[in-house]
Short mmCIF file of C-alpha atoms and ligand atoms in Angstrom, two decimals:
data_model
loop_
_atom_site.label_atom_id
_atom_site.label_comp_id
_atom_site.label_asym_id
_atom_site.label_seq_id
_atom_site.Cartn_x
_atom_site.Cartn_y
_atom_site.Cartn_z
CA MET A 1 81.60 117.47 159.46
CA PRO A 2 81.22 115.57 156.24
CA ARG A 3 77.57 115.00 155.32
CA SER A 4 77.94 111.11 155.27
CA ILE A 5 78.94 110.73 158.91
CA ARG A 6 76.27 113.00 160.30
CA THR A 7 73.54 111.52 162.53
CA PRO A 8 70.88 110.39 160.27
CA ILE A 9 67.72 112.63 160.66
CA THR A 10 64.61 110.34 161.37
CA ASN A 11 61.24 111.28 159.88
CA THR A 12 57.84 110.48 161.20
CA THR A 13 57.79 106.91 159.76
CA GLY A 14 61.07 106.11 161.63
CA THR A 15 63.14 105.28 158.59
CA PRO A 16 66.48 107.04 158.56
CA ARG A 17 66.36 109.72 155.74
CA THR A 18 69.68 108.69 154.25
CA LEU A 19 68.31 105.08 153.92
CA ARG A 20 65.05 106.43 152.38
CA HIS A 21 67.01 108.48 149.81
CA LEU A 22 69.61 105.90 149.15
CA PRO A 23 68.39 104.82 145.60
CA TYR A 24 68.57 108.47 144.51
CA ALA A 25 71.83 109.03 146.22
CA LEU A 26 73.22 105.95 144.43
CA ILE A 27 71.98 107.24 141.13
CA GLY A 28 73.45 110.69 141.77
CA LEU A 29 76.77 108.98 142.73
CA LEU A 30 76.82 106.93 139.56
CA ARG A 31 75.95 109.95 137.47
CA ARG A 32 78.80 111.72 138.92
CA ARG A 33 81.15 108.85 138.25
CA VAL A 34 80.10 108.53 134.70
CA VAL A 35 80.61 112.40 134.31
CA ILE A 36 83.98 112.19 135.97
CA MET A 37 84.88 109.02 133.88
CA THR A 38 83.80 110.92 130.71
CA LEU A 39 85.68 113.91 131.94
CA MET A 40 88.75 111.86 132.46
CA ALA A 41 88.87 110.20 129.08
CA GLY A 42 91.86 112.24 128.17
CA VAL A 43 93.67 110.95 131.38
CA ASN A 44 92.72 107.37 130.49
CA ASP A 45 94.04 107.98 127.00
CA LEU A 46 97.34 109.23 128.43
CA LYS A 47 97.43 105.99 130.79
CA SER A 48 96.79 103.75 127.74
CA LEU A 49 99.47 105.51 125.67
CA ARG A 50 101.91 105.17 128.64
CA ASN A 51 101.04 101.52 129.03
CA ILE A 52 101.66 100.71 125.30
CA LEU A 53 104.86 102.71 125.38
CA THR A 54 105.99 100.87 128.54
CA SER A 55 105.12 97.37 127.40
CA SER A 56 106.68 97.86 123.94
CA ILE A 57 109.88 99.06 125.60
CA ASP A 58 109.86 96.27 128.09
CA SER A 59 109.36 93.80 125.21
CA ILE A 60 112.38 95.14 123.30
CA ILE A 61 114.62 95.06 126.44
CA ASP A 62 113.45 91.43 127.04
CA VAL A 63 114.67 90.39 123.48
CA CYS A 64 118.11 92.35 124.04
CA GLU A 65 118.56 90.63 127.35
CA LYS A 66 117.76 87.12 126.29
CA GLN A 67 119.98 87.52 123.16
CA GLY A 68 122.70 89.36 125.10
CA GLU A 69 122.65 92.16 122.59
CA ASP A 70 122.59 95.82 123.21
CA PHE A 71 119.98 97.96 121.52
CA PRO A 72 121.73 100.37 118.95
CA ARG A 73 122.36 103.75 120.64
CA ILE A 74 121.20 106.97 118.79
CA GLU A 75 124.74 108.62 119.34
CA VAL A 76 126.58 106.05 117.40
CA PRO A 77 126.81 105.70 113.60
CA ALA A 78 124.62 102.96 112.17
CA ASP A 79 126.06 99.45 112.28
CA PRO A 80 125.87 97.55 108.90
CA SER A 81 123.53 95.11 110.50
CA GLU A 82 120.87 97.84 110.62
CA LEU A 83 120.55 97.06 106.87
CA THR A 84 120.56 93.38 107.06
CA GLN A 85 118.42 90.82 108.84
CA ASP A 86 121.10 90.39 111.54
CA GLY A 87 120.19 93.59 113.36
CA ILE A 88 118.08 93.43 116.55
CA ARG A 89 115.37 95.53 114.82
CA SER A 90 114.73 92.62 112.46
CA ASP A 91 113.71 90.31 115.35
CA PRO A 92 109.95 89.72 114.98
CA GLN A 93 109.08 90.61 118.72
CA VAL A 94 111.13 93.79 118.40
CA ARG A 95 109.50 94.71 115.00
CA GLY A 96 105.96 94.34 116.64
CA ALA A 97 107.06 96.45 119.51
CA ILE A 98 108.64 99.15 117.48
CA LEU A 99 105.45 99.60 115.46
CA LEU A 100 103.47 99.96 118.82
CA GLY A 101 106.03 101.89 120.68
CA VAL A 102 106.51 104.45 117.73
CA SER A 103 102.83 104.81 117.24
CA ALA A 104 102.20 105.50 120.97
CA ALA A 105 105.25 107.73 121.23
CA ALA A 106 104.21 109.85 118.09
CA GLN A 107 100.64 110.08 119.40
CA LEU A 108 101.89 111.19 122.78
CA ILE A 109 103.64 114.14 121.34
CA ALA A 110 100.60 115.10 119.52
CA THR A 111 98.47 114.75 122.59
CA LEU A 112 100.91 116.39 125.11
CA GLN A 113 102.07 119.32 123.09
CA PRO A 114 99.92 122.49 123.20
CA PRO A 115 97.96 122.17 119.90
CA GLN A 116 99.21 125.47 118.76
CA ASP A 117 102.75 124.34 119.17
CA TYR A 118 102.03 120.97 117.32
CA LEU A 119 100.22 122.79 114.42
CA THR A 120 103.11 125.32 114.09
CA MET A 121 105.74 122.51 114.26
CA CYS A 122 104.01 120.50 111.65
CA SER A 123 103.65 123.45 109.37
CA ALA A 124 107.47 123.97 109.58
CA ARG A 125 108.36 120.26 108.74
CA TYR A 126 109.79 121.62 105.42
CA THR A 127 112.77 122.88 107.34
CA VAL A 128 114.00 119.33 108.17
CA SER A 129 113.67 118.41 104.39
CA GLY A 130 115.47 121.85 103.44
CA CYS A 131 118.31 121.19 105.89
CA ILE A 132 118.76 117.54 104.68
CA CYS A 133 118.85 118.64 101.09
CA ALA A 134 121.49 121.47 102.01
CA ALA A 135 123.51 118.83 104.04
CA GLU A 136 123.61 116.64 100.95
CA ARG A 137 124.47 119.36 98.44
CA LEU A 138 127.35 120.48 100.83
CA HIS A 139 128.61 116.84 101.30
CA LEU A 140 128.43 117.50 105.15
CA ALA A 141 128.00 113.76 105.82
CA GLU A 142 131.24 112.85 104.15
CA THR A 143 133.08 115.68 105.69
CA ILE A 144 131.85 114.98 109.30
CA ARG A 145 132.66 111.26 108.91
CA LYS A 146 136.39 111.94 108.49
CA ALA A 147 136.42 113.64 112.08
CA GLY A 148 135.08 110.49 113.82
CA SER A 149 133.21 110.43 117.06
CA GLN A 150 134.85 113.67 118.51
CA GLY A 151 133.40 115.67 115.71
CA ILE A 152 134.52 118.59 113.60
CA HIS A 153 134.12 122.32 114.11
CA VAL A 154 132.05 124.23 111.57
CA ASP A 155 134.92 126.53 110.61
CA GLU A 156 136.71 123.38 109.37
CA ILE A 157 133.65 122.04 107.68
CA ALA A 158 133.37 125.38 105.83
CA LYS A 159 136.87 125.03 104.44
CA HIS A 160 135.76 121.94 102.54
CA ASN A 161 132.77 123.50 101.05
CA GLY A 162 133.04 127.31 101.14
CA ALA A 163 129.92 127.84 103.08
CA HIS A 164 129.45 130.46 105.75
CA PRO A 165 130.46 128.83 109.18
CA GLY A 166 127.60 130.47 111.10
CA LYS A 167 124.85 129.39 108.64
CA LEU A 168 126.31 125.96 108.53
CA ALA A 169 126.21 125.67 112.34
CA ARG A 170 122.55 126.62 112.31
CA VAL A 171 121.60 124.07 109.59
CA LEU A 172 123.47 121.42 111.57
CA ARG A 173 122.14 122.43 114.91
CA TYR A 174 118.59 122.20 113.51
CA LEU A 175 119.25 118.79 112.24
CA THR A 176 120.84 117.86 115.54
CA THR A 177 117.63 119.10 117.25
CA ASN A 178 115.67 116.73 114.96
CA TYR A 179 118.10 113.83 116.10
CA ILE A 180 120.14 113.94 112.82
CA PHE A 181 123.87 114.50 113.63
CA GLN A 182 125.04 115.37 117.10
CA GLU A 183 126.70 118.55 118.57
CA THR A 184 129.57 117.16 120.79
CA ALA A 185 130.85 120.58 121.73
CA PRO A 186 129.64 124.04 120.85
CA ASN A 187 129.81 124.35 116.99
CA VAL A 188 131.38 120.93 116.79
CA PHE A 189 129.37 118.21 115.01
CA ALA A 190 129.63 114.49 114.68
CA HIS A 191 127.55 111.72 113.10
CA ASN A 192 124.72 109.89 114.94
CA ILE A 193 122.96 106.83 113.79
CA VAL A 194 120.71 108.58 111.36
CA SER A 195 123.01 111.26 109.94
CA SER A 196 125.55 108.33 109.11
CA LEU A 197 122.99 107.03 106.63
CA LEU A 198 123.46 110.19 104.56
CA ASP A 199 127.10 109.35 104.04
CA THR A 200 127.85 107.64 100.74
CA GLY A 201 131.16 106.48 101.98
CA LYS A 202 133.05 108.28 99.38
CA ASP A 203 136.01 110.62 99.75
CA ILE A 204 135.02 114.35 99.41
CA ASP A 205 137.68 114.95 96.79
CA GLU A 206 136.31 112.00 94.66
CA ILE A 207 132.79 113.50 94.89
CA LYS A 208 134.04 117.01 93.87
CA ARG A 209 135.80 115.48 90.84
CA ASP A 210 132.75 113.77 89.59
CA PRO A 211 129.64 115.16 91.39
CA ILE A 212 127.31 113.58 88.90
CA ALA A 213 128.55 109.99 90.23
CA LYS A 214 128.25 110.87 93.93
CA PHE A 215 125.69 108.18 94.48
CA ASP A 216 126.88 105.56 92.17
CA ASN A 217 127.73 102.14 93.70
CA THR A 218 126.35 103.32 97.10
CA ASN A 219 123.59 101.65 99.13
CA GLY A 220 121.18 104.25 97.84
CA LEU A 221 120.03 105.66 101.16
CA ALA A 222 121.80 108.99 100.62
CA ALA A 223 120.29 109.01 97.12
CA TRP A 224 116.75 108.33 98.39
CA ALA A 225 116.95 111.14 101.02
CA SER A 226 118.45 113.52 98.37
CA MET A 227 115.75 112.74 95.91
CA TYR A 228 113.02 113.18 98.70
CA THR A 229 114.42 116.54 99.77
CA ASP A 230 115.00 117.81 96.31
CA ASP A 231 112.51 116.84 93.56
CA CYS A 232 109.79 115.51 95.77
CA MET A 233 109.83 118.38 98.47
CA LYS A 234 109.83 120.90 95.64
CA SER A 235 106.97 119.27 93.83
CA CYS A 236 105.03 119.07 97.15
CA SER A 237 105.35 122.75 97.52
CA TYR A 238 103.07 123.02 94.51
CA LEU A 239 100.29 120.68 95.78
CA ASP A 240 97.93 123.40 96.55
CA VAL A 241 98.43 124.80 92.99
CA ALA A 242 97.96 121.41 91.44
CA LEU A 243 94.72 120.76 93.47
CA THR A 244 93.17 123.93 92.45
CA ASP A 245 94.58 124.39 88.83
CA PRO A 246 91.75 123.71 86.40
CA THR A 247 93.99 121.24 84.20
CA SER A 248 95.63 119.31 87.02
CA ALA A 249 92.97 119.20 89.71
CA HIS A 250 91.00 116.10 88.40
CA SER A 251 93.71 114.93 85.93
CA GLU A 252 94.87 111.34 85.89
CA GLU A 253 97.64 112.22 83.36
CA PHE A 254 101.15 111.70 84.46
CA ASN A 255 102.42 114.72 82.90
CA GLU A 256 100.02 117.00 84.68
CA ALA A 257 101.07 116.78 88.34
CA SER A 258 102.52 119.15 90.93
CA ILE A 259 105.98 118.43 89.77
CA GLN A 260 105.50 119.83 86.23
CA LEU A 261 103.91 123.00 87.83
CA ALA A 262 106.88 123.31 90.24
CA PHE A 263 109.68 122.94 87.62
CA GLY A 264 107.87 124.30 84.66
CA PHE A 265 108.11 121.42 82.27
CA LYS A 266 105.40 119.64 80.22
CA GLU A 267 106.70 116.01 79.48
CA PRO A 268 106.31 113.14 81.86
CA LEU A 269 108.81 112.98 84.84
CA TRP A 270 110.93 110.04 83.20
CA GLU A 271 111.47 112.15 80.03
CA TRP A 272 112.42 115.23 82.15
CA TYR A 273 114.88 113.17 84.05
CA GLU A 274 116.50 112.27 80.70
CA ARG A 275 117.22 115.97 79.84
CA PRO A 276 120.99 116.71 79.86
CA GLU A 277 120.79 118.98 82.78
CA ASN A 278 119.13 116.29 84.81
CA LEU A 279 121.80 113.69 84.45
CA LEU A 280 122.54 113.76 88.34
CA ARG A 281 118.75 113.32 89.02
CA LEU A 282 118.53 110.32 86.60
CA ARG A 283 121.35 108.55 88.01
CA ARG A 284 120.32 109.32 91.57
CA PHE A 285 116.91 107.97 90.80
CA GLY A 286 118.28 104.58 89.74
CA VAL A 287 120.42 104.32 92.78
CA ALA A 288 117.54 105.70 95.01
CA MET A 289 115.50 102.58 93.99
CA HIS A 290 118.15 100.42 95.56
CA GLY A 291 117.97 102.54 98.61
CA ALA A 292 114.26 101.78 98.95
CA GLU A 293 115.29 98.16 99.37
CA LYS A 294 116.50 98.96 102.80
CA LEU A 295 113.08 100.07 103.84
CA GLN A 296 111.91 96.49 103.89
CA PRO A 297 113.53 93.32 105.16
CA PRO A 298 116.14 92.19 102.81
CA GLU A 299 114.35 88.86 102.50
CA ALA A 300 110.96 90.22 101.96
CA VAL A 301 110.60 89.41 98.26
CA LEU A 302 111.80 85.83 98.95
CA THR A 303 109.56 85.38 102.03
CA THR A 304 106.56 87.57 101.15
CA TYR A 305 105.33 85.27 98.28
CA ASP A 306 104.74 81.48 98.68
CA TRP A 307 107.35 80.51 95.96
CA ASP A 308 106.67 76.91 96.75
CA SER A 309 103.34 77.23 95.06
CA VAL A 310 104.95 78.14 91.80
CA PRO A 311 104.91 74.96 89.49
CA ILE A 312 108.39 73.54 88.47
CA GLY A 313 109.65 75.03 85.32
CA ALA A 314 107.14 77.92 85.36
CA THR A 315 107.62 81.09 83.37
CA PHE A 316 107.98 84.08 85.70
CA VAL A 317 107.85 87.57 83.88
CA ASP A 318 109.06 90.62 85.91
CA VAL A 319 107.19 93.37 83.99
CA GLY A 320 108.94 96.86 84.44
CA SER A 321 111.92 94.88 86.04
CA GLY A 322 114.36 97.62 86.17
CA ILE A 323 117.86 96.29 86.27
CA GLY A 324 116.77 93.17 87.90
CA THR A 325 117.14 94.06 91.53
CA VAL A 326 115.13 91.07 92.84
CA ASP A 327 115.36 88.48 90.02
CA ILE A 328 118.75 87.10 90.57
CA ALA A 329 117.82 86.19 94.17
CA ILE A 330 114.55 84.61 92.87
CA ALA A 331 116.58 82.71 90.09
CA LYS A 332 118.95 81.43 92.74
CA MET A 333 116.26 80.18 95.01
CA ARG A 334 114.18 78.55 92.19
CA PRO A 335 116.86 77.49 89.42
CA ASP A 336 114.04 75.67 87.69
CA LEU A 337 111.98 78.83 86.68
CA LYS A 338 112.39 80.65 83.44
CA ILE A 339 112.73 84.25 84.45
CA VAL A 340 111.92 87.06 81.85
CA LEU A 341 113.04 90.51 82.56
CA GLU A 342 110.82 93.12 80.61
CA ASP A 343 111.51 96.75 80.59
CA ARG A 344 112.13 99.66 78.27
CA PRO A 345 115.03 98.71 75.85
CA GLN A 346 117.51 101.28 77.45
CA VAL A 347 116.95 99.80 80.99
CA ILE A 348 117.11 96.12 79.54
CA ALA A 349 120.51 96.95 78.43
CA GLN A 350 121.59 97.98 81.79
CA ALA A 351 119.77 94.98 83.25
CA LYS A 352 121.70 92.46 81.12
CA GLU A 353 124.98 93.98 82.22
CA HIS A 354 123.90 93.98 85.87
CA CYS A 355 122.59 90.43 85.84
CA TYR A 356 125.70 89.23 83.92
CA ASN A 357 127.99 90.80 86.46
CA LEU A 358 126.20 89.20 89.36
CA ALA A 359 125.40 85.85 88.11
CA PRO A 360 126.98 85.03 84.52
CA GLU A 361 126.08 81.44 84.53
CA LEU A 362 122.21 82.27 84.91
CA VAL A 363 122.38 84.69 82.02
CA ALA A 364 124.75 82.29 79.80
CA SER A 365 122.47 79.47 80.39
CA GLU A 366 119.30 81.55 79.50
CA LYS A 367 117.73 80.78 82.94
CA ILE A 368 117.31 84.62 82.92
CA GLN A 369 116.14 86.18 79.73
CA PHE A 370 115.74 89.82 78.72
CA ILE A 371 113.04 91.61 76.67
CA GLY A 372 112.82 95.26 75.63
CA ALA A 373 109.19 96.11 75.44
CA ASP A 374 106.68 98.94 76.02
CA PHE A 375 104.09 97.74 78.47
CA TRP A 376 101.46 100.23 76.84
CA GLU A 377 101.45 97.93 73.88
CA PRO A 378 100.28 94.26 73.75
CA GLN A 379 102.67 91.85 75.54
CA PRO A 380 105.37 90.34 73.11
CA ASP A 381 104.81 86.63 72.10
CA LEU A 382 107.69 85.49 74.17
CA VAL A 383 105.77 86.06 77.51
CA ARG A 384 102.17 85.07 76.36
CA GLY A 385 100.90 82.37 78.58
CA ALA A 386 103.32 83.09 81.49
CA ASP A 387 102.63 81.49 84.76
CA ILE A 388 103.28 84.63 86.65
CA PHE A 389 103.43 88.27 85.84
CA PHE A 390 105.27 89.96 88.67
CA LEU A 391 105.01 93.81 88.98
CA ARG A 392 106.97 95.34 91.74
CA HIS A 393 106.42 99.14 92.38
CA ILE A 394 104.79 99.62 88.91
CA CYS A 395 101.18 100.01 89.61
CA HIS A 396 101.49 102.83 92.18
CA ASN A 397 103.35 104.80 89.54
CA TYR A 398 100.04 105.10 87.57
CA SER A 399 96.54 106.52 88.10
CA ASP A 400 93.73 103.92 87.55
CA LYS A 401 93.30 105.01 83.92
CA TYR A 402 96.78 103.83 83.12
CA ALA A 403 97.16 100.97 85.64
CA THR A 404 94.05 99.52 84.17
CA LYS A 405 95.38 99.74 80.61
CA LEU A 406 98.66 97.98 81.70
CA LEU A 407 96.85 95.23 83.62
CA LYS A 408 94.54 94.57 80.60
CA HIS A 409 97.46 93.97 78.34
CA LEU A 410 98.63 91.47 80.84
CA ARG A 411 95.24 89.81 81.07
CA ASP A 412 95.10 89.49 77.33
CA ALA A 413 98.40 87.67 77.42
CA ALA A 414 97.51 85.28 80.30
CA LYS A 415 96.29 81.70 80.24
CA PRO A 416 93.51 80.58 82.68
CA THR A 417 96.09 79.54 85.39
CA THR A 418 98.23 82.81 85.17
CA LYS A 419 98.85 84.56 88.41
CA LEU A 420 99.37 88.24 88.79
CA VAL A 421 101.66 89.09 91.72
CA VAL A 422 101.86 92.87 92.70
CA MET A 423 104.18 94.24 95.29
CA ASP A 424 102.92 97.64 96.32
CA SER A 425 101.41 98.88 99.58
CA VAL A 426 97.81 98.21 100.85
CA MET A 427 96.90 101.41 102.34
CA GLN A 428 94.49 101.53 105.49
CA HIS A 429 92.03 104.19 106.61
CA ALA A 430 93.04 106.03 109.69
CA CYS A 431 89.56 105.27 111.35
CA ARG A 432 87.95 102.17 112.85
CA SER A 433 84.46 102.78 111.49
CA PRO A 434 82.17 99.98 110.30
CA GLN A 435 82.53 101.38 106.64
CA ARG A 436 86.22 100.67 106.88
CA SER A 437 85.56 96.97 108.00
CA SER A 438 82.89 96.33 105.32
CA GLU A 439 85.61 97.38 102.77
CA GLU A 440 88.51 95.53 104.18
CA HIS A 441 87.00 92.52 105.99
CA GLU A 442 87.32 89.99 103.21
CA SER A 443 86.93 86.48 104.69
CA GLU A 444 87.38 84.87 101.27
CA LEU A 445 90.70 86.78 100.76
CA VAL A 446 93.50 84.54 101.92
CA GLY A 447 96.00 86.03 104.08
CA TYR A 448 94.48 89.47 104.36
CA LYS A 449 93.56 90.75 107.82
CA PRO A 450 93.47 94.58 108.33
CA HIS A 451 96.01 95.27 110.80
CA VAL A 452 94.16 97.71 113.32
CA ALA A 453 96.11 99.15 116.15
CA PRO A 454 94.75 99.02 119.65
CA GLU A 455 92.75 102.07 121.18
CA PRO A 456 93.61 104.89 121.48
CA LEU A 457 96.14 104.65 118.80
CA LEU A 458 95.12 105.76 115.20
CA ALA A 459 93.66 102.64 113.72
CA ASN A 460 96.47 102.75 111.01
CA PHE A 461 99.29 103.14 113.52
CA GLY A 462 99.58 106.80 112.48
CA LEU A 463 103.26 107.98 112.20
CA ALA A 464 104.63 104.50 112.77
CA ASN A 465 103.27 103.65 109.33
CA VAL A 466 103.84 106.97 107.56
CA LEU A 467 106.39 105.81 105.04
CA ALA A 468 103.58 104.31 102.92
CA TYR A 469 101.65 107.51 103.22
CA ASP A 470 104.83 109.65 102.26
CA LEU A 471 105.22 107.49 99.17
CA ASP A 472 101.46 107.91 98.35
CA LEU A 473 101.98 111.78 98.39
CA VAL A 474 105.13 111.32 96.27
CA MET A 475 103.04 109.47 93.73
CA LEU A 476 100.37 112.13 93.84
CA ASN A 477 102.90 114.92 93.40
CA ASN A 478 105.12 113.58 90.82
CA LEU A 479 102.95 111.26 88.75
CA ASN A 480 99.22 111.94 89.62
CA ALA A 481 99.24 108.34 90.79
CA ASN A 482 98.46 106.57 94.06
CA GLU A 483 98.90 103.83 96.45
CA ARG A 484 95.68 101.73 96.99
CA THR A 485 93.37 100.32 99.74
CA ILE A 486 92.43 96.67 99.49
CA GLY A 487 89.07 98.01 97.99
CA GLU A 488 90.85 100.03 95.34
CA TRP A 489 93.04 96.98 94.53
CA ARG A 490 89.95 94.96 94.12
CA GLU A 491 88.34 97.38 91.76
CA LEU A 492 91.38 98.03 89.81
CA PHE A 493 91.73 94.32 89.14
CA ALA A 494 88.10 93.99 88.50
CA ALA A 495 88.20 96.73 85.77
CA SER A 496 91.03 94.86 83.99
CA GLY A 497 89.75 91.31 83.90
CA TRP A 498 91.57 90.02 87.17
CA LYS A 499 90.02 89.01 90.53
CA LEU A 500 91.98 89.73 93.77
CA THR A 501 92.38 86.46 95.59
CA ALA A 502 95.09 86.83 98.44
CA VAL A 503 97.45 89.14 100.14
CA HIS A 504 100.75 87.73 101.47
CA GLU A 505 102.12 90.21 104.21
CA ASN A 506 105.45 91.55 104.41
CA SER A 507 106.78 90.48 107.87
CA MET A 508 108.50 93.77 108.70
CA ASN A 509 105.62 96.23 108.06
CA ARG A 510 102.29 94.80 107.40
CA MET A 511 101.06 97.62 105.27
CA PHE A 512 104.29 98.25 103.28
CA TRP A 513 104.85 96.14 100.25
CA PRO A 514 102.96 92.93 100.72
CA ALA A 515 102.61 90.49 97.69
CA ILE A 516 98.91 91.17 96.29
CA ILE A 517 97.88 88.29 94.29
CA ALA A 518 95.22 88.11 91.60
CA GLU A 519 93.93 85.40 89.24
CA VAL A 520 92.17 85.50 85.83
CA ALA A 521 88.52 86.62 86.46
C1 LIG B 601 110.05 102.30 89.89
S1 LIG B 601 110.77 101.32 88.62
C2 LIG B 601 110.56 99.60 89.38
C3 LIG B 601 111.56 98.71 88.98
C4 LIG B 601 111.56 97.31 89.57
N1 LIG B 601 110.22 96.73 89.28
C5 LIG B 601 111.90 97.32 90.98
O1 LIG B 601 111.05 96.82 91.80
O2 LIG B 601 113.04 97.56 91.32
C6 LIG B 601 109.51 101.37 87.36
C7 LIG B 601 110.15 100.62 86.16
O3 LIG B 601 109.16 100.58 84.99
C8 LIG B 601 109.78 100.89 83.83
N2 LIG B 601 108.85 101.40 82.82
C9 LIG B 601 108.42 102.70 82.67
N3 LIG B 601 107.71 102.73 81.61
C10 LIG B 601 107.76 101.46 81.04
C11 LIG B 601 107.12 101.12 79.76
N4 LIG B 601 106.34 101.88 78.94
N5 LIG B 601 107.25 99.97 79.48
C12 LIG B 601 108.18 99.00 80.11
N6 LIG B 601 108.76 99.44 81.34
C13 LIG B 601 108.60 100.68 81.74
C14 LIG B 601 110.83 101.77 84.19
O4 LIG B 601 111.93 101.79 83.18
C15 LIG B 601 111.23 101.29 85.56
O5 LIG B 601 112.36 100.22 85.47
#
């Protein structure tokens, strides 16, 4: 018989023993409960992750049903709307749900898997990069596209590239196992939504005729994947050497990084790209920068900064403009602005051509002007006293030593009201400790609120935000440079005569490529 329903034993005072001992019993019960609750913390985490996952998916389904739009299936090649703001993933409710859902799903995998399996799996991730690199080199995406949804047998694929069919099958099955391509029948492969983005859209014979031009005039995503899995993966394989080598371990020099050790060259990366044998790498890099555009909403540059606050007729200088990827859109939105593209003379020659092709009237009317300059030197007279110095994806290419030098030159050329608008990531710590909030809680900083994920997710949303951390490692490996936290941005600006005043978030991903605003200190 259970103890609780036994007849109470009465003592000499006449008080039932169970009642006399009630306070102790209660304390014991509570203690047990606390112990059980503590012991069940793992189960509670699983429940929380499940709930986040369920509510995120419900939220996405809700939008799809209200809009009468299906969610893209993984088996189907990507629709062009994936890369524009028309796609369902651009809907603000869906974006938020994706961030939480992916974060919960990734954490669930790390939680559920035996840790020895998870560690081994992570240790072998280079295999995904290696297989993507091989798939690109063998033009598998272009070959498989021609077969359509029923797919193509590896024996047929091998006829196009001379590879061993059995080895090809294993590479493709490995990628398929990682949700890139699909196996529609044994050894028969077709595209899925992810693999279709590796396709340049070109004919295989055209690529073979001029392999150097493979990525020219494409959307840049295949170029981006190729660059990541070639130069970037290979340089990362020397990270351990770079972190322990006496020359590179504490170096801030951009020619003393992992990539120099991996490929055995001494010059900066940009100069290495310009060697004749690296022509493909050079051309691929330019196109890959366009690919990077697809990682943020297309409207991001136009919506992330408050362009209405820019005075009529203001001078806007795009420092390190590249070919002017964003400047035409800005010029069309604000035709009153005087827009100056500033880059190395070789790049400015390309920029003139690019802008003239897209908007001849803006170039002819000198609404857009061009200046070949070296930003390690004092700024040219034409841009002194500019209203805005705009630097997109520039500061993250340099360690503090060099970023400070560059920003000091801009400070010297500024007038008291000049604004510095920087577009690079604002990195977050992975923890939710008090130190973190003291660094990042900046009430006077307009628009900036650290975006902290709900428990039990990693505070920085973990893998759901990993693109920014990937890029940070690329900067470390290739340039001895880094992405920066809000505290690091503040220190960088302070060291170069500027004051951090605001952050305008990118609506797609609150950490990735916001506008970071500074004023003259
Ligand atoms: C990563 S790209 C960014 C291009 C552009 N801001 C964008 O967002 O597409 C870096 C740019 O900095 C330019 N750059 C590198 N060193 C430079 C220098 N010393 N002076 C001027 N521009 C330079 C490069 O030519 C390149 O166009």
